[in-house]
PDB file of C-alpha atoms in Angstrom:
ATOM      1  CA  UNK A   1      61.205 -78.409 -12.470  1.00  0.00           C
ATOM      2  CA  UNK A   2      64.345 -76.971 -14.447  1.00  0.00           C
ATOM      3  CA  UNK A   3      64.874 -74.029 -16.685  1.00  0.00           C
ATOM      4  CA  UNK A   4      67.294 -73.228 -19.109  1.00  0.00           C
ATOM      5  CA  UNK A   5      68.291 -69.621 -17.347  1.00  0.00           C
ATOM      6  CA  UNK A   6      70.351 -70.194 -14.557  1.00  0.00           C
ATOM      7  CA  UNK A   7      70.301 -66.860 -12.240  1.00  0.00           C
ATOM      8  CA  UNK A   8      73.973 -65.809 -10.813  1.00  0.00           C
ATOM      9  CA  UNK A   9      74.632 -66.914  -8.105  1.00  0.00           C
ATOM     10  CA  UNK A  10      75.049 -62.614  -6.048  1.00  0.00           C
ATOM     11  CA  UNK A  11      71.385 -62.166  -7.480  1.00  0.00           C
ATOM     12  CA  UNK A  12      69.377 -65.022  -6.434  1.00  0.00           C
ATOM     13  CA  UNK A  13      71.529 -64.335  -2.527  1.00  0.00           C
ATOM     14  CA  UNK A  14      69.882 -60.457  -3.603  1.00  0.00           C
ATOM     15  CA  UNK A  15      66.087 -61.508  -4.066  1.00  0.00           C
ATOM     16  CA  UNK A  16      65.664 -64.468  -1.871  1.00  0.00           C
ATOM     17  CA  UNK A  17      64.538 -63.166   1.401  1.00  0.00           C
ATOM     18  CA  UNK A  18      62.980 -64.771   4.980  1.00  0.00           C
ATOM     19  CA  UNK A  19      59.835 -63.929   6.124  1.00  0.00           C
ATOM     20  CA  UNK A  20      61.625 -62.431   9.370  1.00  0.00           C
ATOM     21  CA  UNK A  21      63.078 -60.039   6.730  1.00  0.00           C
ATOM     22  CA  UNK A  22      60.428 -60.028   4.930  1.00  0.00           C
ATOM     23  CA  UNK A  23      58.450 -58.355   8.064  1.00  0.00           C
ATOM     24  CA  UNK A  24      60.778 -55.437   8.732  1.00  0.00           C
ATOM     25  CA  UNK A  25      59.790 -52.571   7.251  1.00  0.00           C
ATOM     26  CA  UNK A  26      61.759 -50.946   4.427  1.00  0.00           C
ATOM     27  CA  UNK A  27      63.101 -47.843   5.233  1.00  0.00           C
ATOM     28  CA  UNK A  28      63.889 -45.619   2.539  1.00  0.00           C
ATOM     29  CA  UNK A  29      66.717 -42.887   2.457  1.00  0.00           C
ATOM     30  CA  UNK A  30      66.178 -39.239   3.820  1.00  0.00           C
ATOM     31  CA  UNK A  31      67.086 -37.580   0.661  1.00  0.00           C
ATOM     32  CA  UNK A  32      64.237 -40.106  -1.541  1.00  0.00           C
ATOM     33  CA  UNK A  33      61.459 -38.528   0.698  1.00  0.00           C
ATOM     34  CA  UNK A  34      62.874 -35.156   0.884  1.00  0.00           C
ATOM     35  CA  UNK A  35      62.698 -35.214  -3.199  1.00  0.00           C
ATOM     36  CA  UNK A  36      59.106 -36.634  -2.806  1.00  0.00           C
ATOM     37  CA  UNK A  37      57.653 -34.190  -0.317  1.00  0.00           C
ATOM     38  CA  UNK A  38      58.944 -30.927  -2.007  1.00  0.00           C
ATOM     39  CA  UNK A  39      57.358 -30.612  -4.621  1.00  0.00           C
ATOM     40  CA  UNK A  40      53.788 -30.926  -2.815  1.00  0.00           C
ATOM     41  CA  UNK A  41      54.877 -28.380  -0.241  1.00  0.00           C
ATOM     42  CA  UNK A  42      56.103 -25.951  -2.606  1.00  0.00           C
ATOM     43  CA  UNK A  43      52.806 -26.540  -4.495  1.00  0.00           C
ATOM     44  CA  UNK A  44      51.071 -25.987  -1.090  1.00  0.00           C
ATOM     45  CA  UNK A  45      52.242 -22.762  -0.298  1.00  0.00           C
ATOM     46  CA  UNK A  46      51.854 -21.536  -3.836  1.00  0.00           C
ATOM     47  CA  UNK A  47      47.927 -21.963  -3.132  1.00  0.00           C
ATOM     48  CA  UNK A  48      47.806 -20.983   0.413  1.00  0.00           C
ATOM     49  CA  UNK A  49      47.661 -16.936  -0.719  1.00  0.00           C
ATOM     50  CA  UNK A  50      44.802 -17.911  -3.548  1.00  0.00           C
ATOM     51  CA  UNK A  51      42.361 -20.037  -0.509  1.00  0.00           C
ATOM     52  CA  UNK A  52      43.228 -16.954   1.663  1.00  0.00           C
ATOM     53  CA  UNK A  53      42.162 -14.315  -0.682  1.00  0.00           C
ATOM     54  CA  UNK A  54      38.945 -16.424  -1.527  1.00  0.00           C
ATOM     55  CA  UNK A  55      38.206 -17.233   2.167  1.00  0.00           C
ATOM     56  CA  UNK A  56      38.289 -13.041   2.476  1.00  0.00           C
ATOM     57  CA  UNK A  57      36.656 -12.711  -0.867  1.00  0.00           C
ATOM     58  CA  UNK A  58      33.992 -14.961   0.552  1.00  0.00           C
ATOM     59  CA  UNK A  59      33.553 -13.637   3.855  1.00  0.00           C
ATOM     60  CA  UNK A  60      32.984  -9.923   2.659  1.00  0.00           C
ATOM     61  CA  UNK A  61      30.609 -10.902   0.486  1.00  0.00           C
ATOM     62  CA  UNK A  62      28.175 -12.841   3.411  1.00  0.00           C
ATOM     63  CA  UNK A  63      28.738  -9.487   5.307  1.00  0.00           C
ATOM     64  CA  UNK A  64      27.588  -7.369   2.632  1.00  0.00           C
ATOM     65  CA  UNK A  65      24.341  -9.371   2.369  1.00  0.00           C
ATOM     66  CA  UNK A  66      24.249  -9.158   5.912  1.00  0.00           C
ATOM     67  CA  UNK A  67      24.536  -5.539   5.786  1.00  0.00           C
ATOM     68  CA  UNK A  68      21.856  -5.150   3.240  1.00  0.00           C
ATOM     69  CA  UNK A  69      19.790  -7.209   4.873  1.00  0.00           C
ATOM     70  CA  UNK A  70      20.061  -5.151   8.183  1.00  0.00           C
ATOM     71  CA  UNK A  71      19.569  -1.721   6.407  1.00  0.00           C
ATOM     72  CA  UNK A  72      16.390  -3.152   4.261  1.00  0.00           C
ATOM     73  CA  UNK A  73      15.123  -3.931   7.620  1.00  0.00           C
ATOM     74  CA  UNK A  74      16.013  -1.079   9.213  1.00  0.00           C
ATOM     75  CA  UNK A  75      14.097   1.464   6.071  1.00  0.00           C
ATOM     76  CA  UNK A  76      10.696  -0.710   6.296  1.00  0.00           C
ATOM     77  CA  UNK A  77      10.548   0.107  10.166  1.00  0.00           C
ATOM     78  CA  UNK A  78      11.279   3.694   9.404  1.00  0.00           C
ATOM     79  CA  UNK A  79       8.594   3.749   6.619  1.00  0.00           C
ATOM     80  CA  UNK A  80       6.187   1.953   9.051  1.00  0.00           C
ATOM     81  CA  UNK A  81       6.510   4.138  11.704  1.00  0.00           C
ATOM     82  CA  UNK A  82       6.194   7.447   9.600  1.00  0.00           C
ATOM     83  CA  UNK A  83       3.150   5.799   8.282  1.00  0.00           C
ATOM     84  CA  UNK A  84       1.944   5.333  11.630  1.00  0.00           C
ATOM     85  CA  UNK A  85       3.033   8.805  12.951  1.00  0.00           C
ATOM     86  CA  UNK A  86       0.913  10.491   9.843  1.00  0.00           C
ATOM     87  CA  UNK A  87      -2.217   8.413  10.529  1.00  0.00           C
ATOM     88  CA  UNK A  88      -1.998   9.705  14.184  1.00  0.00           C
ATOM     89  CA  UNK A  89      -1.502  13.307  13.207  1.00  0.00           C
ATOM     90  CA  UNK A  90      -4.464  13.045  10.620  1.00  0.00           C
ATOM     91  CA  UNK A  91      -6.891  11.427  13.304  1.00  0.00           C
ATOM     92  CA  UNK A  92      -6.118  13.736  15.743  1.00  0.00           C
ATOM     93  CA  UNK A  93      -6.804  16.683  13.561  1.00  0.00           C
ATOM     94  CA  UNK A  94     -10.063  15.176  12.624  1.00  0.00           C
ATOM     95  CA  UNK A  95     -10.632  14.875  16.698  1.00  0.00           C
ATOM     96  CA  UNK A  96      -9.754  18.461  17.077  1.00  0.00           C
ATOM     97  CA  UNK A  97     -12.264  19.607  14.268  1.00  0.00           C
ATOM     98  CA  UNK A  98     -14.930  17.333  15.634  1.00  0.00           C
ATOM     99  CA  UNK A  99     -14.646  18.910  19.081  1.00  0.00           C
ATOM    100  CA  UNK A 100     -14.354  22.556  17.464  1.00  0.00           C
ATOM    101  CA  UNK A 101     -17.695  21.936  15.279  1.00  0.00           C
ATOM    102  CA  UNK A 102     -19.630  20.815  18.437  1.00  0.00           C
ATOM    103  CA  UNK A 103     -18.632  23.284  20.613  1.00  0.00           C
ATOM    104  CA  UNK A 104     -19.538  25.978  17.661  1.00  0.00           C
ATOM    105  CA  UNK A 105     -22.871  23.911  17.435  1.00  0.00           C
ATOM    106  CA  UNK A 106     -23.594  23.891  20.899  1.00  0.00           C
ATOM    107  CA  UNK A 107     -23.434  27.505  21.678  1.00  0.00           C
ATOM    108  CA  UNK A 108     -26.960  29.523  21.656  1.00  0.00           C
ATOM    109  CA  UNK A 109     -27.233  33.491  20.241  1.00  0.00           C
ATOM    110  CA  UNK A 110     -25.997  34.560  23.912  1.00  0.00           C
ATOM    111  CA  UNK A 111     -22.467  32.702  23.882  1.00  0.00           C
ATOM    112  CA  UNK A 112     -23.721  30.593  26.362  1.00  0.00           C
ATOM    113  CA  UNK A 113     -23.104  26.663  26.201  1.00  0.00           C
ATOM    114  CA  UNK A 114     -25.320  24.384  27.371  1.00  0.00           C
ATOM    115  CA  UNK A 115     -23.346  21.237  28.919  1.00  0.00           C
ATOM    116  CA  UNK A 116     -26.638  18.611  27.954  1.00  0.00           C
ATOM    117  CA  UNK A 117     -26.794  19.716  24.517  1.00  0.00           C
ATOM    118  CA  UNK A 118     -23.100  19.812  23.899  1.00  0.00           C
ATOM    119  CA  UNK A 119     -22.691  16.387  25.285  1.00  0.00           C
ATOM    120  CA  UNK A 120     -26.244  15.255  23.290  1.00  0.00           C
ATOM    121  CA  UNK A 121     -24.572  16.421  19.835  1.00  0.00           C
ATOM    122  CA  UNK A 122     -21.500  14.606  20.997  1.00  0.00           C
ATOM    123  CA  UNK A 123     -23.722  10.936  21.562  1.00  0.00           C
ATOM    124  CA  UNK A 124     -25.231  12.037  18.044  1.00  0.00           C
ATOM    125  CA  UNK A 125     -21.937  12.432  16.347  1.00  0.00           C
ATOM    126  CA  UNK A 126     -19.919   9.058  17.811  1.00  0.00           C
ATOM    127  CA  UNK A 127     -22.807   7.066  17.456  1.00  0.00           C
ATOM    128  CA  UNK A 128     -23.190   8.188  13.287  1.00  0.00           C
ATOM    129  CA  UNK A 129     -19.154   7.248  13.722  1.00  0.00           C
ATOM    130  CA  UNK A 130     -20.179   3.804  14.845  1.00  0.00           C
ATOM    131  CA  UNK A 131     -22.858   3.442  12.604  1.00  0.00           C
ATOM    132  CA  UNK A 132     -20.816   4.572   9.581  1.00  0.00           C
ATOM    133  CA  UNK A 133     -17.518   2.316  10.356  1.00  0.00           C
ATOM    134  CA  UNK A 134     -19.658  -0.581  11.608  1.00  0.00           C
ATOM    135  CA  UNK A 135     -18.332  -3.990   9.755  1.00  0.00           C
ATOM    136  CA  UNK A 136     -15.303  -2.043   8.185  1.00  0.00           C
ATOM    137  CA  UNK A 137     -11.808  -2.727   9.186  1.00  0.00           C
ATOM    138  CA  UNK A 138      -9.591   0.243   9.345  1.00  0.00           C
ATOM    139  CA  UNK A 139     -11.319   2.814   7.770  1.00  0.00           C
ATOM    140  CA  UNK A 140     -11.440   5.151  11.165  1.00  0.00           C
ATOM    141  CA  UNK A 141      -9.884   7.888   9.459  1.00  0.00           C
ATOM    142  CA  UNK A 142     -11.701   7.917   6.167  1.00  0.00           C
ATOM    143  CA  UNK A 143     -15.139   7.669   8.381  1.00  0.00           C
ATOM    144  CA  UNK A 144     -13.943  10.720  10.240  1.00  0.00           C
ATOM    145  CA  UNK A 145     -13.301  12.651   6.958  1.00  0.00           C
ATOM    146  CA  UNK A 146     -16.300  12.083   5.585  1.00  0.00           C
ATOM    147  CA  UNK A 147     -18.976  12.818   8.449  1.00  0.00           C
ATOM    148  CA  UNK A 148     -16.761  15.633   9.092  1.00  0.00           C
ATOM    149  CA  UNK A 149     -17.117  16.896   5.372  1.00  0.00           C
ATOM    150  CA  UNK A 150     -21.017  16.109   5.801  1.00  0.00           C
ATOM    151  CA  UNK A 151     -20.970  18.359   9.064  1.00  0.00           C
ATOM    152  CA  UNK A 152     -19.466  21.174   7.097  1.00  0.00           C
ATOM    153  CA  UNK A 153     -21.148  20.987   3.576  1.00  0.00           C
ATOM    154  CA  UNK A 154     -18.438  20.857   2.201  1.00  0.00           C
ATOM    155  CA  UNK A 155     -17.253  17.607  -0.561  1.00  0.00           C
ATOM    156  CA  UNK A 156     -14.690  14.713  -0.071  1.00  0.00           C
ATOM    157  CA  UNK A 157     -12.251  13.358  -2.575  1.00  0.00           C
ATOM    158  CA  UNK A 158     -11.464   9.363  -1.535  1.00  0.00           C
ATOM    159  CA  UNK A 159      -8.375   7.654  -3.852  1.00  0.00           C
ATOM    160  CA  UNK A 160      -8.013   4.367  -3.302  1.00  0.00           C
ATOM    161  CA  UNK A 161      -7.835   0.604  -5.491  1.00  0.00           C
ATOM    162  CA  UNK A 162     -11.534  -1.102  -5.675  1.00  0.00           C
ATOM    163  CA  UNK A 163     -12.884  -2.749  -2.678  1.00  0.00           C
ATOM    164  CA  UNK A 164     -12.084  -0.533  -0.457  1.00  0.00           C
ATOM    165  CA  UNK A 165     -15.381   0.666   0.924  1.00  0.00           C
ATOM    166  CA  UNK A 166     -15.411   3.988  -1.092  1.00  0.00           C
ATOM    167  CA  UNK A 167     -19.091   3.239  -1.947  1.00  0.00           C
ATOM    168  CA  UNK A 168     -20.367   1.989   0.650  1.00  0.00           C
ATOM    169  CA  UNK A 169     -19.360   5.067   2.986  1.00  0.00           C
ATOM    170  CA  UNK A 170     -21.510   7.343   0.673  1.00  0.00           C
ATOM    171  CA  UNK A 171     -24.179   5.082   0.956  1.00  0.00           C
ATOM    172  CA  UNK A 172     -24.173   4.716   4.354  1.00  0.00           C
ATOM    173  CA  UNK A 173     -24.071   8.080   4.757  1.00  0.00           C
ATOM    174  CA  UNK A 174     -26.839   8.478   2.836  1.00  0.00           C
ATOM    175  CA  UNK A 175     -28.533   6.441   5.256  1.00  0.00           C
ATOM    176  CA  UNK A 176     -27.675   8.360   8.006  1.00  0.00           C
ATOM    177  CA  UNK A 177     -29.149  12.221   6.426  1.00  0.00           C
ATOM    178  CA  UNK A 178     -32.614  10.099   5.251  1.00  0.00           C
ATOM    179  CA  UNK A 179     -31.854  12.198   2.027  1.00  0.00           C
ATOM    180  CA  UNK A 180     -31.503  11.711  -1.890  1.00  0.00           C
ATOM    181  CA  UNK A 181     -28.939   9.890  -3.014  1.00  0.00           C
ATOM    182  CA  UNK A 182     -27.090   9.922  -6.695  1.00  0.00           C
ATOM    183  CA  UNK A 183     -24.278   7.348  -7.619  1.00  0.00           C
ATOM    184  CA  UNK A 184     -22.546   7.050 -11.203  1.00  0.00           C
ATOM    185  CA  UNK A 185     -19.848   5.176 -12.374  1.00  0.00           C
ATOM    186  CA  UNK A 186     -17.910   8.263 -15.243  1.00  0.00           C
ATOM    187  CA  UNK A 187     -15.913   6.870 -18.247  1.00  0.00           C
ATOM    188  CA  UNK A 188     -14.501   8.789 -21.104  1.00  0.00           C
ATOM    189  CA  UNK A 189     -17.467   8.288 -23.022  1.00  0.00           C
ATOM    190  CA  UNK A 190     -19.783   9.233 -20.302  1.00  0.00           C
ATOM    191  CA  UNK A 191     -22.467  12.291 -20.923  1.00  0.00           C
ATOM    192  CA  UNK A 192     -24.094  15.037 -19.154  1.00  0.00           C
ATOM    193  CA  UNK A 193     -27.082  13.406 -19.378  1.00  0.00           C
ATOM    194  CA  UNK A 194     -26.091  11.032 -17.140  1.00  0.00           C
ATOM    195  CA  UNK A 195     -25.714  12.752 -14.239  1.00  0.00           C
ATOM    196  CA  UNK A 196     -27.975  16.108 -14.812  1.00  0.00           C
ATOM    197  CA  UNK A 197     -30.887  14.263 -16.773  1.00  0.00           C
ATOM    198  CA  UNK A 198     -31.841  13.636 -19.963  1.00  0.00           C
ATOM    199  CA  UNK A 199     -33.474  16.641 -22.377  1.00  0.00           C
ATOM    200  CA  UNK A 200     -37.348  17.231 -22.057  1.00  0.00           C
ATOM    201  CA  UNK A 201     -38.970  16.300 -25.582  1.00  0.00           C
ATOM    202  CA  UNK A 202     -41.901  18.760 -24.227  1.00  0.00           C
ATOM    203  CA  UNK A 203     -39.652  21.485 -23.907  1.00  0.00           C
ATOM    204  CA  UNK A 204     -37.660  21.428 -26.649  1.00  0.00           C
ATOM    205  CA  UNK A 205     -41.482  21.617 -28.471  1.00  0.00           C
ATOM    206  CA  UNK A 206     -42.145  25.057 -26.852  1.00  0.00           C
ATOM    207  CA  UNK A 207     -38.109  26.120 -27.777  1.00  0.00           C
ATOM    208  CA  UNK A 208     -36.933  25.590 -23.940  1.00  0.00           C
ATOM    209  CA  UNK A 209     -33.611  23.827 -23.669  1.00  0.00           C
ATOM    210  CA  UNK A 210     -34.339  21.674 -20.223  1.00  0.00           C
ATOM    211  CA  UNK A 211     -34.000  19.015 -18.691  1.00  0.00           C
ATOM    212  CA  UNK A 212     -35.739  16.224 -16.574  1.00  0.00           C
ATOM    213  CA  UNK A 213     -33.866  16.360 -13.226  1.00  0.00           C
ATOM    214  CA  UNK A 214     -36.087  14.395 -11.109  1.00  0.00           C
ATOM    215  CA  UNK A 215     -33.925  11.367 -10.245  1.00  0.00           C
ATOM    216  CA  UNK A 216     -30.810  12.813 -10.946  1.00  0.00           C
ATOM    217  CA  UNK A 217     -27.609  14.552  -9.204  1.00  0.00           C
ATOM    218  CA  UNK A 218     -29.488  18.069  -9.106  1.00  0.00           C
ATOM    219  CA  UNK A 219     -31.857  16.548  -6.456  1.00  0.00           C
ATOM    220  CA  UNK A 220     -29.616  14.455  -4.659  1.00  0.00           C
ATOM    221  CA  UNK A 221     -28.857  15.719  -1.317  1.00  0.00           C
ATOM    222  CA  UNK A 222     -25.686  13.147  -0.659  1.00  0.00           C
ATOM    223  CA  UNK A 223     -23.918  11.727  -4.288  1.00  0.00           C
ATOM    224  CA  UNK A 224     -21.616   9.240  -5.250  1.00  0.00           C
ATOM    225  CA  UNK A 225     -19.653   9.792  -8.462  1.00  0.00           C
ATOM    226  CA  UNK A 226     -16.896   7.290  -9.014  1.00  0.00           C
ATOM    227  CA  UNK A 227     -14.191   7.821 -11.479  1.00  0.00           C
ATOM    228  CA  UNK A 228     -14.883  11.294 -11.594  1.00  0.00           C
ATOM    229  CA  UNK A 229     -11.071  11.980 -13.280  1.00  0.00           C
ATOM    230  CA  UNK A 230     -12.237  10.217 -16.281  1.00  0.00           C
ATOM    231  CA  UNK A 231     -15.154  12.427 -17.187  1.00  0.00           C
ATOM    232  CA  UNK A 232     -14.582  14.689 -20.207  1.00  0.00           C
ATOM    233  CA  UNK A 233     -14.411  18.525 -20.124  1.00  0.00           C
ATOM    234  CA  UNK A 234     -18.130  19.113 -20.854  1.00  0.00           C
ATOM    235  CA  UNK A 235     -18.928  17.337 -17.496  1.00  0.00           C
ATOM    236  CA  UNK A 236     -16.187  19.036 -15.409  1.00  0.00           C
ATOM    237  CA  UNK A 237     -17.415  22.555 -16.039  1.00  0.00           C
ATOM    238  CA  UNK A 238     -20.914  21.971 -15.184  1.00  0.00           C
ATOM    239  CA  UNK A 239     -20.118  20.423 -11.974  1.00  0.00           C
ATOM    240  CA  UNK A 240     -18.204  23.526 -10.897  1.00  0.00           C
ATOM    241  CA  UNK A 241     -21.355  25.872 -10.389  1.00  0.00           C
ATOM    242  CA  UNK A 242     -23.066  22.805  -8.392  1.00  0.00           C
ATOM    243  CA  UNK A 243     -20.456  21.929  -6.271  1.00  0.00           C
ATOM    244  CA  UNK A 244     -19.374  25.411  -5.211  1.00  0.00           C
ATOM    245  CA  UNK A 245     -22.833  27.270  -5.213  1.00  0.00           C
ATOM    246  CA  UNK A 246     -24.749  24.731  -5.070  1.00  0.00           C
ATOM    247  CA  UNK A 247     -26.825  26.300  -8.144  1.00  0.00           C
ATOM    248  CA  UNK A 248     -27.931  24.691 -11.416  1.00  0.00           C
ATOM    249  CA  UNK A 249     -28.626  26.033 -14.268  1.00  0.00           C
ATOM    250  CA  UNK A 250     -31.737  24.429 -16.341  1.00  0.00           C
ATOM    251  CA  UNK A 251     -32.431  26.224 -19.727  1.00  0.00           C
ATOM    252  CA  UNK A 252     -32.945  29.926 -18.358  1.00  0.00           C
ATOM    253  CA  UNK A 253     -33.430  29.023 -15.007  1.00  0.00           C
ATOM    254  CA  UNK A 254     -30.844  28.935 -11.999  1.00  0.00           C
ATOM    255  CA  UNK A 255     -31.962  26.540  -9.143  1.00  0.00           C
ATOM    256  CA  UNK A 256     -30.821  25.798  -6.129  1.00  0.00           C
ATOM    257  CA  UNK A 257     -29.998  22.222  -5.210  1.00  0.00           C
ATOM    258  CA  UNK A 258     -29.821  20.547  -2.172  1.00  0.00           C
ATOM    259  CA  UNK A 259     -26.724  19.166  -2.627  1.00  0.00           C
ATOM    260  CA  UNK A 260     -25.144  18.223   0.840  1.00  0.00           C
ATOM    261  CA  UNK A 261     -21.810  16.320   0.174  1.00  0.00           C
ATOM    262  CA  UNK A 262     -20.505  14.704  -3.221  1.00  0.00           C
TER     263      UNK A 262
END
C-alpha cells in the first residue's frame, strides 16, 4: 500500500525500532524525576505536622475516656462500700440494743440475772426475727427496727418505693402480739373518720359529740397507716395525743388506748 506523505528519511531512522530495543527499558534523565518527585515530597512534609497533631489529638482523647472511665469506676466502689459500711453500723446498733433490752428484761427486783431466762427471752426474740423476715430478701435491718420498736413501745417510720414489704412487716407483726390490728391507706382527701370512727347518730341525739371506735385505730394494739405525709392538718393533730400518750379523746371523755406500735 502507498501514501501520498512520504516521512523524512532522519524520522522514520527515529521511530522505527527492534524488538531487542524495544525490550530495554527507557531510562529517563535524573533531573525529569527529580522535578516529578518534589512536589509530592514537599506536599508530604507539609502534612506530616497536621497527621501528627491529630494522631496526639486522637490519642488524648481515648485517654481521657479512659480516665473517666477509671474514676466512674472507682466512685461506684466508694459509694458501695460506704453503703455497706452504714448497713453494718446500723445492724450492729440494733444488735447492741437487742442485747441491752434482754439483759434489762432478764433481771428480777434483786439485780440478779437468771442465765435460763435470759437465754429463753433470747430464743423468743430470734425466733420472732425469723418468723418476721421469713420469705423476705434483705430486709434484716428493717425487721430488726421494727421488733425492736415493738419491744420498746415506741413507733417506726419505714420510707421506701411500693413493694417493698412495708405492709407486710406490720402485719406480720401483728401476727406475732395476737393483737388488734388497723391499716389505712391516707390521701389528701382522707378524713378523721377514717381512722378514729365514724360519729354516733345516738349520741349526737342526746347532744354528745362521739364516736364509734370499735374497729378502728383507737383499739388497735399494732397499726398500719400508709401515706401518712399526705394526710391533712386535721388528721395530724389528733394523732399527736395517741401516739405520744397513748390517750384519746372521745366527746368529753379521755381514754386510754392500747396502742402498741404504729
Amino acid at each position: 500500500m502507498t501514501s501520498g506523505y512520504s516521512a523524512p528519511a532522519g524520522h522514520q531512522r527515529s521511530l522505527l525500532r527492534t524488538p531487542e530495543q524495544l525490550a530495554q527499558p527507557v531510562r529517563l534523565p535524573s533531573s525529569c524525576v527529580s522535578q516529578a518527585v518534589a512536589p509530592l515530597a514537599e506536599q508530604h512534609r507539609s502534612t506530616q505536622p497536621l497527621r501528627n497533631q491529630q494522631r496526639s489529638q486522637q490519642l488524648r482523647q481515648l485517654r481521657q475516656v479512659v480516665l473517666q472511665a477509671v474514676r466512674a469506676d472507682q466512685q461506684g466502689q466508694q459509694t458501695d462500700s460506704a453503703t455497706l459500711q452504714l448497713i453494718s453500723e446500723i445492724t450492729s446498733r440494733v444488735d447492741e440494743s437487742h442485747d441491752s433490752i434482754l439483759e434489762q428484761g432478764a433481771r428480777s427486783s434483786e439485780g440478779y440475772v437468771d442465765p435460763g431466762a435470759d437465754n429463753e427471752l433470747k430464743a423468743k426474740v430470734y425466733g420472732s426475727i425469723s418468723q418476721l423476715s421469713q420469705g423476705l430478701l434483705e430486709r434484716e435491718t428493717e425487721v430488726r427496727l421494727l421488733l425492736l420498736a415493738a419491744l420498746c413501745g415506741e413507733h417506726l417510720v419505714m420510707l421506701g418505693p411500693p413493694g417493698t414489704a412495708k405492709s407486710e412487716l406490720a402485719r406480720r407483726l401483728s401476727g406475732l402480739t395476737s393483737g388488734a390490728y388497723f391499716e389505712r391507706l391516707l390521701t389528701r382527701f382522707s378524713v378523721p373518720e377514717e381512722l378514729f370512727g365514724p360519729l354516733s347518730m345516738r349520741g349526737l341525739e342526746n347532744d354528745l359529740y362521739e364516736r364509734k371506735i370499735s374497729g378502728y385505730l383507737p383499739t388497735a394494739e399494732v397499726a398500719f397507716v400508709d401515706e401518712i405525709f399526705k394526710a391533712n392538718s386535721a388528721i395530724l393533730n389528733a394523732l399527736l395525743t395517741l401516739l405520744n400518750e397513748r390517750l384519746f379523746d372521745n366527746g368529753s371523755n379521755r381514754i386510754d388506748v392500747p396502742l402498741l406500735c404504729l
